[in-house]
XYZ file of N, CA and C in Angstrom:
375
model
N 4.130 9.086 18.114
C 4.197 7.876 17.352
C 3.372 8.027 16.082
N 3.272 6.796 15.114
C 2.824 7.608 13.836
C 1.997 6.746 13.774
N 0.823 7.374 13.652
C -0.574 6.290 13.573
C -1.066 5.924 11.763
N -1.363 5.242 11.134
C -1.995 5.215 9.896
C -3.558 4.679 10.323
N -3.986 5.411 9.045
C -5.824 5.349 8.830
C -5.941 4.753 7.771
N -6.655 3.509 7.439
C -6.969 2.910 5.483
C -8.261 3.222 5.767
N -8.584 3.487 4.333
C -9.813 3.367 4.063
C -9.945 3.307 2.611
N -11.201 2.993 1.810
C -11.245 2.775 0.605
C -11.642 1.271 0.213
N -11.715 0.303 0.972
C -11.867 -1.132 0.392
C -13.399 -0.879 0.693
N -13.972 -2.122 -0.067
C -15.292 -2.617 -0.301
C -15.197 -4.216 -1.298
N -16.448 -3.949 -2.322
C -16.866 -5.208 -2.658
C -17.005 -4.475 -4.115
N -16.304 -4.934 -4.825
C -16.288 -4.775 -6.595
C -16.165 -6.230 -7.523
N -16.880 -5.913 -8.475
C -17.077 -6.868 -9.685
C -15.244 -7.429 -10.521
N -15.197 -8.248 -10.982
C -14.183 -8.423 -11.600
C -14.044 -7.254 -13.083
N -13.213 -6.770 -13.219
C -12.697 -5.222 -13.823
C -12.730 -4.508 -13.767
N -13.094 -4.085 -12.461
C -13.744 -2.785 -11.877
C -12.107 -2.451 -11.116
N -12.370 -0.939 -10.168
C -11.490 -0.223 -9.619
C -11.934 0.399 -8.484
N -10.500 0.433 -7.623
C -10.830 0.611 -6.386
C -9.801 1.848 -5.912
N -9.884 2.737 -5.275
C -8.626 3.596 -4.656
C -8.676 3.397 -3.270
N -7.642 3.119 -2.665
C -7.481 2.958 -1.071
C -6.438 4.037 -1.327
N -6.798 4.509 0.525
C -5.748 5.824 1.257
C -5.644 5.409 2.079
N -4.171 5.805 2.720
C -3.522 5.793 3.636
C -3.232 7.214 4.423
N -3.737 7.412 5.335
C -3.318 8.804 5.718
C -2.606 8.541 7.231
N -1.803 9.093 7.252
C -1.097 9.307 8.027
C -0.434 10.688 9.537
N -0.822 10.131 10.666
C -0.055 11.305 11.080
C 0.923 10.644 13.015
N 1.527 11.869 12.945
C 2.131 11.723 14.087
C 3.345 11.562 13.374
N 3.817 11.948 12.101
C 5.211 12.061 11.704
C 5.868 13.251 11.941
N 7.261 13.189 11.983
C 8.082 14.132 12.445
C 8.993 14.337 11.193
N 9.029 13.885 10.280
C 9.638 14.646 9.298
C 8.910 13.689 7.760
N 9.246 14.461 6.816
C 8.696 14.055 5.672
C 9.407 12.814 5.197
N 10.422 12.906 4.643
C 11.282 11.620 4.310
C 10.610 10.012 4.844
N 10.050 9.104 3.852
C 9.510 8.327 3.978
C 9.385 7.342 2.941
N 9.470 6.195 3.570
C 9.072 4.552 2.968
C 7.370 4.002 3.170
N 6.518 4.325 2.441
C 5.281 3.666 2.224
C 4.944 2.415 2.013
N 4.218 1.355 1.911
C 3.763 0.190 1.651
C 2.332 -0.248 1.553
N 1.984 -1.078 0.302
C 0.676 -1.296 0.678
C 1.158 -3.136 0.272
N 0.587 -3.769 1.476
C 0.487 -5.259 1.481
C -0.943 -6.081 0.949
N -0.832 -7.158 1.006
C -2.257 -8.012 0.618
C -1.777 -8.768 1.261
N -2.998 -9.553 2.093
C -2.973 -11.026 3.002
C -4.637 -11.606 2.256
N -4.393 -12.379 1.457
C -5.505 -13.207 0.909
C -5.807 -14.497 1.565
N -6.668 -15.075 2.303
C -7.088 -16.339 2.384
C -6.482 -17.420 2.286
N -5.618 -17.304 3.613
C -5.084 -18.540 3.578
C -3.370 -18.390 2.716
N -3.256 -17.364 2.624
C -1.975 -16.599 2.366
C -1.208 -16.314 3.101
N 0.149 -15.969 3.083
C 0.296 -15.110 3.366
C 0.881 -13.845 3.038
N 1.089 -12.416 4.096
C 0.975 -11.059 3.903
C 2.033 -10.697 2.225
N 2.143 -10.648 1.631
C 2.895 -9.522 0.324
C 2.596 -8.383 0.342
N 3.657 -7.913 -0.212
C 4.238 -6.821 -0.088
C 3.641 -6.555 -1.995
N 2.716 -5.199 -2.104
C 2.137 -5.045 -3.260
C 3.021 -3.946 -4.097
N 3.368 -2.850 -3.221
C 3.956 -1.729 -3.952
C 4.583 -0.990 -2.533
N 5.251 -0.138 -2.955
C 5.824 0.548 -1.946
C 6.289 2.537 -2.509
N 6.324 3.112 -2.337
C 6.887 4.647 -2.543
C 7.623 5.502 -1.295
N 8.511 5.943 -2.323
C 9.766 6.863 -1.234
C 9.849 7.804 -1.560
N 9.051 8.677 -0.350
C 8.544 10.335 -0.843
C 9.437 11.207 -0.758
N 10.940 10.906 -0.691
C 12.214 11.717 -1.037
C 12.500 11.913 -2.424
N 12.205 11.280 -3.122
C 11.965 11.087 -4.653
C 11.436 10.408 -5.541
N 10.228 10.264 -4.330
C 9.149 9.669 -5.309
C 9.462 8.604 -6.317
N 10.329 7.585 -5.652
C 10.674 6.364 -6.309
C 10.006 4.842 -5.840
N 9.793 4.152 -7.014
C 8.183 3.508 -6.782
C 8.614 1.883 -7.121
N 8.132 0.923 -6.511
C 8.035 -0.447 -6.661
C 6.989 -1.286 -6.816
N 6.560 -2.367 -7.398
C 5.240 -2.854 -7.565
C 5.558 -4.800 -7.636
N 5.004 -5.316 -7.596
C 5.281 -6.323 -7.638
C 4.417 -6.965 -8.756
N 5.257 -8.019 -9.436
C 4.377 -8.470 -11.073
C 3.456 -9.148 -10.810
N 2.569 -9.455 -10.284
C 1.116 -9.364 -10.194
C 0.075 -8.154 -10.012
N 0.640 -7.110 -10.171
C 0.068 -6.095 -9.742
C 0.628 -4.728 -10.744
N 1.420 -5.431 -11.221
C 2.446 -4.028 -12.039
C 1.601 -3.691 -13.415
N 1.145 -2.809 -14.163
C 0.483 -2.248 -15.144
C -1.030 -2.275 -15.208
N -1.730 -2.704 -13.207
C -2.888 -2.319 -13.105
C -2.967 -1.361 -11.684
N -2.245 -1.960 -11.162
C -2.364 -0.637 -9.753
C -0.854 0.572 -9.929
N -1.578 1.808 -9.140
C -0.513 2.343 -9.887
C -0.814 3.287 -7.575
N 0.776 3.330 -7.274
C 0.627 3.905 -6.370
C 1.252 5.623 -5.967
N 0.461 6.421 -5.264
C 0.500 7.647 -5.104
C 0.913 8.617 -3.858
N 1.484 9.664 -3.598
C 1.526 10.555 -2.198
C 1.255 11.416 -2.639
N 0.291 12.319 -1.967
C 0.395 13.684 -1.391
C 0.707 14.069 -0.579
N 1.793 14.649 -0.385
C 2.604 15.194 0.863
C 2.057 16.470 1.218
N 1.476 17.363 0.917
C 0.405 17.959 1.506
C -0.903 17.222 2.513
N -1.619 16.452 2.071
C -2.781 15.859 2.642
C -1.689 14.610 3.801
N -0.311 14.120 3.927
C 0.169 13.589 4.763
C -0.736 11.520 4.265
N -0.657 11.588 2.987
C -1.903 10.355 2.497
C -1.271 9.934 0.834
N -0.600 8.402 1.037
C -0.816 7.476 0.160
C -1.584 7.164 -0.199
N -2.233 6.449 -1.608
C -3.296 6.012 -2.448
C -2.592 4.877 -3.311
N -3.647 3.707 -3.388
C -3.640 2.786 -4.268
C -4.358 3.268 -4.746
N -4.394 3.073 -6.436
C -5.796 3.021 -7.169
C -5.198 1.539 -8.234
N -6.741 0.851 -7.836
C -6.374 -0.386 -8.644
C -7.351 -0.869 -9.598
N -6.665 -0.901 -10.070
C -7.405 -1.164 -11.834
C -7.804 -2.203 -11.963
N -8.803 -2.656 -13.011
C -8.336 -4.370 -13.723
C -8.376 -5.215 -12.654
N -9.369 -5.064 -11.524
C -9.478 -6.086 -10.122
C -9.441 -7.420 -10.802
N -9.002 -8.587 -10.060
C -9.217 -9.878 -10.416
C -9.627 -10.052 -9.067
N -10.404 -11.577 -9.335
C -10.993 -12.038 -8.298
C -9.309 -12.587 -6.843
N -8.515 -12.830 -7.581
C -7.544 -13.235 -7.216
C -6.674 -11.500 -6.120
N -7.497 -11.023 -5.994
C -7.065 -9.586 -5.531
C -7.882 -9.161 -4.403
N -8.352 -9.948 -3.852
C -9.322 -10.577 -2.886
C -8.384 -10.579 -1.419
N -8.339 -9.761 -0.634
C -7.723 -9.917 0.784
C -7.551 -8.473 1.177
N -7.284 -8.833 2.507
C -7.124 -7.558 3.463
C -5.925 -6.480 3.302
N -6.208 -5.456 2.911
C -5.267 -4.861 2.202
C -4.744 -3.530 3.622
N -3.316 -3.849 3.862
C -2.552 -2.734 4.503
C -1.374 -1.738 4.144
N -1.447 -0.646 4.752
C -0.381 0.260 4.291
C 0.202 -0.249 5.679
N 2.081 0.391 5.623
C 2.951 0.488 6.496
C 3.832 1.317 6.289
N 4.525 1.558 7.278
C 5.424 2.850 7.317
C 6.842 2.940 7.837
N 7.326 3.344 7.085
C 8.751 3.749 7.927
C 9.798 4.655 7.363
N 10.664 5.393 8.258
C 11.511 6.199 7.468
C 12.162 6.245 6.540
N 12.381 6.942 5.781
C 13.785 6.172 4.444
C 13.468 7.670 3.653
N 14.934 7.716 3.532
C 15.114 8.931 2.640
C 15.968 8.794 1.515
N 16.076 7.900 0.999
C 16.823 7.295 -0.322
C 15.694 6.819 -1.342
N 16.086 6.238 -1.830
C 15.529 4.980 -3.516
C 14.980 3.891 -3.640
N 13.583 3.874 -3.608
C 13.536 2.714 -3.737
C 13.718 1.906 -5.152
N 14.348 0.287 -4.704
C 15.110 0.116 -5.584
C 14.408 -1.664 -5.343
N 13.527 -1.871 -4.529
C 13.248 -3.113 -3.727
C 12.210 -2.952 -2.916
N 11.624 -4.090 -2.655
C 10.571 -3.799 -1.315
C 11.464 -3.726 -0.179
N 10.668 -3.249 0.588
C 11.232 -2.827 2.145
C 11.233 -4.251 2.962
N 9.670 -4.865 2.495
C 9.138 -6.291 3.476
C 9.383 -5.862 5.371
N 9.979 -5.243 5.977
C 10.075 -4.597 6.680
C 9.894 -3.253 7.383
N 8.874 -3.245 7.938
C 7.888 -1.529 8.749
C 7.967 -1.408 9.783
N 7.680 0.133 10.448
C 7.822 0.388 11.770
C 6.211 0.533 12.212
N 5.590 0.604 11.308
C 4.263 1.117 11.538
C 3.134 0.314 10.922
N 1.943 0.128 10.825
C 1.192 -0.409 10.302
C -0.261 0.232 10.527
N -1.068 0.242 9.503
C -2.491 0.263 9.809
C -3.609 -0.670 10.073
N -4.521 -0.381 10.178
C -5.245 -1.320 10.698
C -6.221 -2.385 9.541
N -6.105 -2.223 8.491
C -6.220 -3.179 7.205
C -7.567 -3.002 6.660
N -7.770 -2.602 5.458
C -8.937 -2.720 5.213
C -9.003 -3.863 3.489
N -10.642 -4.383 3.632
C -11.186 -5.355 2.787
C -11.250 -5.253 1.358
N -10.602 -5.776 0.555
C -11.276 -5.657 -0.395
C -11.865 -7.240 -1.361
N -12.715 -7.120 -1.211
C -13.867 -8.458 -2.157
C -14.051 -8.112 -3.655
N -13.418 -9.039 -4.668
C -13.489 -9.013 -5.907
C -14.116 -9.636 -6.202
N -15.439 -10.006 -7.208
C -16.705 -11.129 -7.642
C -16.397 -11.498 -8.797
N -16.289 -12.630 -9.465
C -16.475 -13.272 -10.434
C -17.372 -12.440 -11.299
């Protein structure tokens, strides 16, 4: 089964930057649909960005589009957010998810087979 690991959240100032990873294992083939979500306070979960490591085709959602920019290394088996330009509004528990797909992304998935276990991130005024 395919387990994911986050790590990377903490507590940053408003304009500051953060990189979260996703690493991954217990996959059986490369071909893959990534996701990283936000669940803020009293929210609920969105869907932030997503990548499809068949060709590295990428989605973001416009709150988030021209400050986070998302990544794979298919060597290390590990997605990366790196997010730019924090707003306080960027404030919630941040998860990757997983599932097969060997096509385009063209859309969010909003739909995973897998999930990690979520990690924090706190933006300050």
């Amino acid at each position: 089964e395919v387990q994911l690991v986050e790590s990377g959240g903490g507590l940053v100032r408003a304009g500051g930057s953060l990189r979260l990873s996703c690493a991954a294992s217990g996959t059986n083939r490369a071909d893959r649909a990534i996701g990283w979500f936000r669940q803020a306070p009293g929210k609920e979960r969105e869907e932030l960005s997503c990548i499809g490591s068949s060709d590295g085709s990428t989605y973001y959602a416009d709150s988030v589009k021209g400050r986070f920019t998302i990544s794979s290394d298919n060597a290390k088996n590990t997605v990366y957010l790196q997010m730019n330009s924090l707003k306080p509004e960027d404030t919630g528990v941040y998860y990757c998810a997983f599932r097969y797909f060997a096509g385009t992304i063209v859309a969010p998935f909003r739909k995973y087979d897998y999930w990690g276990q979520g990690t924090q991130v706190t933006v300050s005024s």
